[in-house]
Amino acid sequence: MQELIATLETQSDPLPGAAFEPAIVAFVCNWCTYTAADLAGTSRMVQSPNVRLVRMMCTGMVDPKYIIKALLGGADAVLVSGCHPGDCHYINGNYKARRRVKLLMEILPRFGIDSRRIKLTWVGASEGNEFAATVNRFAAEIKELGPIDTRRLPLL
Amino acid sequence: MGSIARIEVKDGNPVAALQNFCARLLADSEITAVLAPRQLPGNRGAMPALVAAPEQLHDIDPLAPSFRLNAARMLTRLTRGADDGGLVAALLRPCEVRAFIELCKLNQGSLENTLLVSLDCPGAFSNTDYPRFAANSGDTWSLVQFLGTSGRGTHGGIEIARACCTCEHTTGAEADLSIGLFGQDVEKGLLLMANTPRGEGFMTRLGLPEATDDGSRDKALEALLAERRAAQELMFAETTAATSDMTGLSQFLSACVNCYNCRAACPVCYCKECVFLTDVFEHKPWQYLSWARQRGALKMPTDTVFFHLTRLAHMSTACVGCGQCSNACPNGVPVMELFKTIAAATQKAFEYEAGRDPGEAPPLSVFREREFPELTGGLD
């Protein structure tokens, strides 16, 4: 994680005039969305290169602080993606993830972090095309939205 | 509505009446000890004491406008696990009762092993302000004046803590027994109300004279709550305006020195080991240097905003608004204002209220199969 954040940070200052390339951190579950990403890759689907995947065993183990740290540490957006409801390898981890994302959606936008920068999706293991489409759509949305404030601020 | 009894006050001294009430509790065969605030030597306020011998009740002072720490966590130590040592009767402020209920939901304490007694809370001065109140006027007369204001106590221009000024949970109705002060002539008598079957049982055994509620308490309470809600709205609006973006939040927290006293003082910061005290935050020198290079300069210690945001995410749904975070802050960071404002929003989002009902599960410990479809674009 620290190495990931460090790479995000070193890449965050684009050359003047260059188009904004967002950095998106995606927390994906091993059983569904990561497998879908794998499928998208082996199927040679075109995917936006702005997303850095963090493979978790389950979205149910994505503590709110991981998302907060990513957004404070230079990520322009965070994607949390797991199994469809009812399909969780650990029965109900994705339902817990949904409550945590709901919680963060109540907290972070109050401090000026646009709620569009946090996304929760369900992508099953066989949905390589859905994964590529989700990533591309999200990257386009964030490009439109522009860089996150926390990159420039002398944050405490 | 449960039954109501009267606690007689002799010689205009309500503190003595409550000491006597504690003695009656202690005399009951089921009760082994009483946990209640006791005056510290040298006007330093009151701290909870576990009293087992009736002759030690003379310093007990549940009415002192001093709230040095939230006793909920103390009570968890006395009640957790199966215990056959008898009941502990605990005299707590309403916010302490609600924090205790939150901890019991996490199996850190047990409602089975205690008799909760609360009171109409007149509020308390902050830990820094209390000694000035006590030194100038710590006598019974000024205490009676303070109680007579039914929650609007001031002393020489000093108000009670802001957490108390904006508190709307003043009655302790969640406890087994609650003591009514508002709208009463505290030099003559107080009300004792039973809120649970266990409370009813003890009420009968205590053999206090029956009383009727003449409505003066409800009237005083209604007026106070209207004022408190207005003060709360004002505080929410101020805090929201000051922290509407990350720059604002950084400024709001700028005096923070990462001492984590707010975390230590928080009764519902429930983790046995806080992640911010672990090796996760023992960053390597290269990490700091990398951050400094990237941003040009790095505030030390780091992770201040991160700490507060994480704590908001972890415990704001359990926040009872007791204000001990601000009380413990050595640098005057308005922590309580921030946490109470966000807690109001997060608890509303899950239709939850911390400490309201022991049967209500903490929002992040449960889920429903179909909920919050807006998060996933209507897919569930």
Coordinates of C-alpha atoms in Angstrom, one line a residue, chain B:
Chain B
M1 CA -45.2 5.7 32.4
G2 CA -43.6 4.0 35.3
S3 CA -44.1 4.7 38.9
I4 CA -42.8 7.8 40.6
A5 CA -41.4 8.2 44.2
R6 CA -40.1 11.2 46.1
I7 CA -36.6 11.6 47.5
E8 CA -37.0 13.9 50.5
V9 CA -34.4 16.6 50.8
K10 CA -33.5 17.7 54.4
D11 CA -31.9 21.0 55.4
G12 CA -32.0 22.2 51.8
N13 CA -29.1 19.9 50.9
P14 CA -29.8 17.7 47.8
V15 CA -26.3 16.2 47.8
A16 CA -26.9 14.8 51.3
A17 CA -30.2 13.4 50.1
L18 CA -28.5 11.6 47.2
Q19 CA -25.8 10.3 49.6
N20 CA -28.6 8.9 51.7
F21 CA -30.3 7.5 48.6
C22 CA -27.0 5.7 47.8
A23 CA -26.8 4.3 51.3
R24 CA -30.3 2.9 50.8
L25 CA -29.2 1.3 47.6
L26 CA -26.1 -0.2 49.3
A27 CA -28.3 -1.6 52.1
D28 CA -30.2 -3.7 49.6
S29 CA -29.0 -7.3 49.7
E30 CA -28.7 -7.5 45.9
I31 CA -26.3 -4.5 45.6
T32 CA -22.7 -5.0 46.4
A33 CA -21.3 -1.6 45.6
V34 CA -22.2 1.8 44.3
L35 CA -20.3 3.6 41.5
A36 CA -20.9 7.3 41.8
P37 CA -18.9 10.6 41.3
R38 CA -16.9 11.5 44.4
Q39 CA -15.3 14.8 45.1
L40 CA -11.6 14.9 44.6
P41 CA -9.5 16.8 47.2
G42 CA -8.7 20.4 46.4
N43 CA -11.7 21.5 44.3
R44 CA -10.5 19.4 41.4
G45 CA -14.0 18.1 40.5
A46 CA -15.5 14.7 40.8
M47 CA -14.3 11.3 39.6
P48 CA -16.2 8.0 39.8
A49 CA -15.5 5.9 42.9
L50 CA -16.7 2.3 43.6
V51 CA -18.0 2.5 47.2
A52 CA -18.7 -0.7 49.1
A53 CA -18.8 0.7 52.7
P54 CA -21.7 3.0 53.6
E55 CA -19.4 5.2 55.8
Q56 CA -17.4 6.1 52.7
L57 CA -20.4 7.7 51.0
H58 CA -19.8 11.2 52.6
D59 CA -17.8 12.5 49.6
I60 CA -20.2 11.2 47.0
D61 CA -21.5 14.1 44.9
P62 CA -23.6 13.2 41.8
L63 CA -24.7 16.8 41.4
A64 CA -21.3 18.5 41.1
P65 CA -21.1 20.3 37.8
S66 CA -17.9 18.5 37.1
F67 CA -17.5 15.8 34.4
R68 CA -13.8 14.8 34.4
L69 CA -14.3 11.6 32.5
N70 CA -17.1 9.5 31.0
A71 CA -17.6 6.7 33.5
A72 CA -19.2 4.3 30.9
R73 CA -15.9 2.6 30.4
M74 CA -15.3 2.3 34.1
L75 CA -18.6 0.5 34.4
T76 CA -17.8 -1.9 31.6
R77 CA -14.8 -3.0 33.8
L78 CA -17.2 -3.8 36.6
T79 CA -19.8 -5.6 34.6
R80 CA -18.3 -7.5 31.7
G81 CA -18.6 -11.2 31.5
A82 CA -20.7 -13.5 33.6
D83 CA -20.5 -12.3 37.1
D84 CA -22.0 -13.6 40.4
G85 CA -20.4 -10.9 42.6
G86 CA -23.7 -9.1 42.8
L87 CA -25.0 -5.9 41.2
V88 CA -23.2 -2.6 41.0
A89 CA -25.5 0.4 41.2
A90 CA -24.1 3.1 39.0
L91 CA -25.1 6.8 39.2
L92 CA -24.4 8.1 35.8
R93 CA -25.1 11.1 33.6
P94 CA -27.4 10.4 30.7
C95 CA -24.6 10.5 28.2
E96 CA -22.7 8.0 30.3
V97 CA -25.7 5.7 30.3
R98 CA -26.0 5.9 26.5
A99 CA -22.2 5.3 26.0
F100 CA -22.5 2.3 28.3
I101 CA -25.4 0.9 26.3
E102 CA -23.3 1.3 23.1
L103 CA -20.4 -0.6 24.8
C104 CA -22.8 -3.4 26.0
K105 CA -23.9 -3.8 22.4
L106 CA -20.2 -4.7 21.6
N107 CA -20.1 -7.1 24.5
Q108 CA -17.7 -4.9 26.4
G109 CA -20.0 -4.6 29.4
S110 CA -23.2 -6.1 30.6
L111 CA -26.6 -4.5 31.4
E112 CA -27.4 -7.6 33.4
N113 CA -24.9 -6.9 36.1
T114 CA -25.7 -3.3 36.9
L115 CA -28.6 -1.2 38.1
L116 CA -28.3 2.1 36.1
V117 CA -29.4 5.2 37.9
S118 CA -29.4 8.4 36.0
L119 CA -30.6 12.0 36.6
D120 CA -31.8 15.1 34.9
C121 CA -28.5 16.4 33.9
P122 CA -27.8 20.0 34.7
G123 CA -24.6 19.9 32.6
A124 CA -21.1 20.4 33.7
F125 CA -18.2 22.9 33.4
S126 CA -15.2 21.8 31.4
N127 CA -12.3 20.4 33.3
T128 CA -10.4 23.7 33.1
D129 CA -13.4 25.8 34.1
Y130 CA -14.6 23.7 37.0
P131 CA -12.0 24.6 39.6
R132 CA -12.9 28.3 39.2
F133 CA -16.5 27.5 40.0
A134 CA -15.5 25.3 42.9
A135 CA -13.0 27.7 44.4
N136 CA -15.4 30.7 44.3
S137 CA -18.6 29.1 45.2
G138 CA -18.4 25.3 45.7
D139 CA -20.9 25.5 48.6
T140 CA -24.4 24.0 48.8
W141 CA -26.1 27.4 48.3
S142 CA -24.4 28.0 44.9
L143 CA -25.0 24.4 43.9
V144 CA -28.7 24.9 44.6
Q145 CA -28.6 28.1 42.5
F146 CA -26.9 26.2 39.7
L147 CA -29.4 23.3 39.8
G148 CA -32.3 25.8 40.0
T149 CA -31.5 27.0 36.5
S150 CA -32.5 23.5 35.1
G151 CA -29.6 23.2 32.7
R152 CA -28.7 26.8 32.1
G153 CA -26.0 27.1 34.8
T154 CA -23.3 29.7 34.5
H155 CA -20.7 31.0 36.9
G156 CA -19.1 34.4 36.6
G157 CA -19.7 34.5 32.8
I158 CA -18.5 30.9 32.3
E159 CA -21.0 28.6 30.7
I160 CA -21.2 24.9 31.1
A161 CA -19.3 23.0 28.5
R162 CA -20.5 23.5 24.9
A163 CA -21.3 19.8 24.6
C164 CA -23.7 20.3 27.5
C165 CA -25.2 23.5 26.1
T166 CA -26.0 21.6 22.9
C167 CA -27.2 18.4 24.5
E168 CA -30.8 17.3 23.9
H169 CA -30.6 14.0 25.9
T170 CA -30.9 15.4 29.4
T171 CA -33.1 13.0 31.2
G172 CA -31.5 9.5 31.5
A173 CA -34.7 7.8 30.5
E174 CA -32.6 4.8 29.2
A175 CA -31.5 4.0 32.8
D176 CA -33.4 1.6 35.2
L177 CA -34.1 4.5 37.6
S178 CA -33.9 8.2 36.9
I179 CA -33.8 11.1 39.3
G180 CA -35.9 14.2 38.4
L181 CA -34.4 17.6 39.1
F182 CA -35.8 19.9 36.5
G183 CA -38.7 22.0 37.5
Q184 CA -38.3 20.8 41.2
D185 CA -37.5 22.7 44.3
V186 CA -34.2 20.9 44.9
E187 CA -34.0 22.2 48.4
K188 CA -37.2 20.2 49.3
G189 CA -37.4 17.1 47.2
L190 CA -36.5 15.2 44.1
L191 CA -38.4 12.7 41.9
L192 CA -37.4 9.1 41.4
M193 CA -38.8 7.5 38.3
A194 CA -38.7 3.8 37.3
N195 CA -38.1 3.2 33.6
T196 CA -37.6 -0.6 33.5
P197 CA -39.1 -3.7 35.3
R198 CA -35.8 -3.9 37.3
G199 CA -36.1 -0.3 38.2
E200 CA -39.7 -0.9 39.4
G201 CA -38.5 -3.8 41.5
F202 CA -35.9 -1.7 43.3
M203 CA -38.3 1.3 43.6
T204 CA -40.7 -0.9 45.6
R205 CA -38.0 -2.3 47.8
L206 CA -36.5 1.1 48.6
G207 CA -39.7 2.0 50.3
L208 CA -39.7 5.7 49.3
P209 CA -43.0 7.7 49.5
E210 CA -45.0 7.7 46.3
A211 CA -45.2 11.0 44.4
T212 CA -47.2 12.4 41.5
D213 CA -45.7 14.4 38.6
D214 CA -47.4 17.7 38.6
G215 CA -46.2 18.5 35.1
S216 CA -43.6 21.1 36.2
R217 CA -40.8 18.8 35.2
D218 CA -42.1 18.2 31.7
K219 CA -42.7 22.0 31.3
A220 CA -39.1 22.8 32.3
L221 CA -37.8 20.1 30.1
E222 CA -39.7 21.2 27.0
A223 CA -38.4 24.8 27.4
L224 CA -34.9 23.6 27.8
L225 CA -35.0 21.2 24.9
A226 CA -36.2 24.0 22.6
E227 CA -33.2 26.1 23.6
R228 CA -30.8 23.2 23.3
R229 CA -32.0 22.3 19.8
A230 CA -31.6 25.8 18.7
A231 CA -28.0 25.9 20.1
Q232 CA -27.3 22.6 18.4
E233 CA -28.5 23.8 15.0
L234 CA -26.3 26.9 15.3
M235 CA -23.3 24.7 16.2
F236 CA -24.0 22.4 13.3
A237 CA -24.3 25.3 10.9
E238 CA -21.1 26.9 12.2
T239 CA -19.1 23.7 12.0
T240 CA -20.4 22.8 8.6
A241 CA -19.5 26.2 7.2
A242 CA -16.0 26.0 8.8
T243 CA -15.2 22.5 7.4
S244 CA -16.9 22.6 4.0
D245 CA -13.7 21.8 2.2
M246 CA -10.3 20.1 3.0
T247 CA -8.6 23.5 3.5
G248 CA -11.3 24.4 6.1
L249 CA -11.0 21.0 7.8
S250 CA -7.2 21.4 8.0
Q251 CA -7.6 24.8 9.6
F252 CA -10.2 23.5 12.0
L253 CA -7.7 20.8 13.2
S254 CA -4.6 22.8 12.8
A255 CA -3.8 23.0 16.6
C256 CA -3.9 19.2 16.9
V257 CA -0.6 17.7 18.0
N258 CA -1.6 14.0 17.5
C259 CA -1.6 13.3 21.2
Y260 CA -4.8 11.1 20.7
N261 CA -6.2 12.2 24.0
C262 CA -9.6 12.6 22.3
R263 CA -9.4 8.9 21.5
A264 CA -8.4 7.9 25.0
A265 CA -11.2 10.0 26.5
C266 CA -13.8 8.9 24.1
P267 CA -16.1 6.3 25.8
V268 CA -17.2 4.7 22.6
C269 CA -13.8 4.4 20.8
Y270 CA -14.2 0.7 21.3
C271 CA -11.0 -0.8 19.7
K272 CA -8.8 -2.6 22.2
E273 CA -5.8 -1.4 20.2
C274 CA -6.0 1.7 18.1
V275 CA -4.4 1.3 14.6
F276 CA -2.9 4.8 15.0
L277 CA -0.7 3.5 17.9
T278 CA 0.5 0.4 15.9
D279 CA 3.5 -0.2 13.6
V280 CA 1.3 0.8 10.6
F281 CA 2.1 4.4 11.4
E282 CA 5.8 3.8 12.2
H283 CA 6.7 5.1 8.8
K284 CA 10.2 4.7 7.4
P285 CA 12.4 7.8 7.0
W286 CA 12.3 7.4 3.2
Q287 CA 8.5 7.6 3.4
Y288 CA 8.5 10.9 5.1
L289 CA 11.2 12.2 2.7
S290 CA 9.2 11.1 -0.2
W291 CA 6.1 12.9 1.1
A292 CA 8.1 16.0 1.7
R293 CA 9.6 15.9 -1.8
Q294 CA 6.2 15.4 -3.4
R295 CA 4.5 18.2 -1.6
G296 CA 7.5 20.5 -1.1
A297 CA 6.9 20.5 2.7
L298 CA 5.4 18.1 5.2
K299 CA 3.7 19.0 8.5
M300 CA 5.1 16.9 11.3
P301 CA 3.6 14.9 13.0
T302 CA 1.8 13.6 9.9
D303 CA -1.6 12.0 9.5
T304 CA -3.6 14.5 11.6
V305 CA -6.5 14.8 9.2
F306 CA -6.3 11.1 8.4
F307 CA -6.6 10.3 12.1
H308 CA -9.7 12.4 12.7
L309 CA -11.4 11.2 9.5
T310 CA -10.7 7.6 10.4
R311 CA -12.1 8.1 13.9
L312 CA -15.2 9.7 12.4
A313 CA -15.7 6.7 10.2
H314 CA -15.1 4.2 13.0
M315 CA -17.1 5.7 15.9
S316 CA -19.4 8.5 14.7
T317 CA -22.3 6.1 14.5
A318 CA -21.8 5.4 18.3
C319 CA -21.1 9.0 19.3
V320 CA -23.2 10.1 22.3
G321 CA -22.0 13.7 22.2
C322 CA -20.6 13.7 25.7
G323 CA -17.9 16.1 24.8
Q324 CA -15.1 14.4 26.6
C325 CA -13.0 14.6 23.4
S326 CA -12.9 18.4 23.6
N327 CA -12.6 18.2 27.4
A328 CA -9.4 16.1 27.0
C329 CA -7.9 18.2 24.2
P330 CA -4.9 20.1 25.5
N331 CA -4.9 22.5 22.6
G332 CA -8.5 23.7 22.4
V333 CA -9.3 21.9 19.1
P334 CA -13.1 21.9 18.8
V335 CA -13.3 18.1 18.4
M336 CA -16.7 17.7 19.9
E337 CA -18.2 20.2 17.5
L338 CA -16.9 18.3 14.5
F339 CA -17.8 14.8 15.8
K340 CA -21.3 15.8 17.0
T341 CA -22.0 17.4 13.7
I342 CA -20.9 14.4 11.6
A343 CA -22.4 11.9 14.1
A344 CA -25.8 13.5 13.6
A345 CA -25.5 12.9 9.9
T346 CA -24.2 9.4 10.0
Q347 CA -26.6 8.2 12.6
K348 CA -29.5 9.7 10.6
A349 CA -28.3 8.0 7.5
F350 CA -28.7 4.6 9.2
E351 CA -31.8 5.7 11.1
Y352 CA -29.9 5.0 14.3
E353 CA -29.4 6.8 17.5
A354 CA -26.5 5.9 19.8
G355 CA -27.6 4.6 23.2
R356 CA -31.3 4.9 22.5
D357 CA -32.1 1.2 22.7
P358 CA -29.9 -1.7 23.8
G359 CA -31.8 -3.9 21.3
E360 CA -30.8 -1.7 18.3
A361 CA -27.7 -3.2 16.6
P362 CA -24.8 -0.9 15.6
P363 CA -25.3 0.0 12.0
L364 CA -21.9 -1.4 10.8
S365 CA -22.5 -4.7 12.5
V366 CA -25.6 -5.6 10.5
F367 CA -26.9 -5.3 6.9
R368 CA -29.9 -6.0 4.8
E369 CA -29.9 -7.8 1.5
R370 CA -31.6 -4.9 -0.3
E371 CA -30.6 -1.4 0.8
F372 CA -28.9 1.8 -0.5
P373 CA -29.5 1.0 -4.2
E374 CA -28.3 4.5 -5.0
L375 CA -24.7 3.5 -4.2
T376 CA -24.5 1.0 -7.0
G377 CA -26.5 2.8 -9.6
G378 CA -29.8 1.0 -8.8
L379 CA -28.3 -2.5 -9.0
D380 CA -28.7 -4.6 -5.9

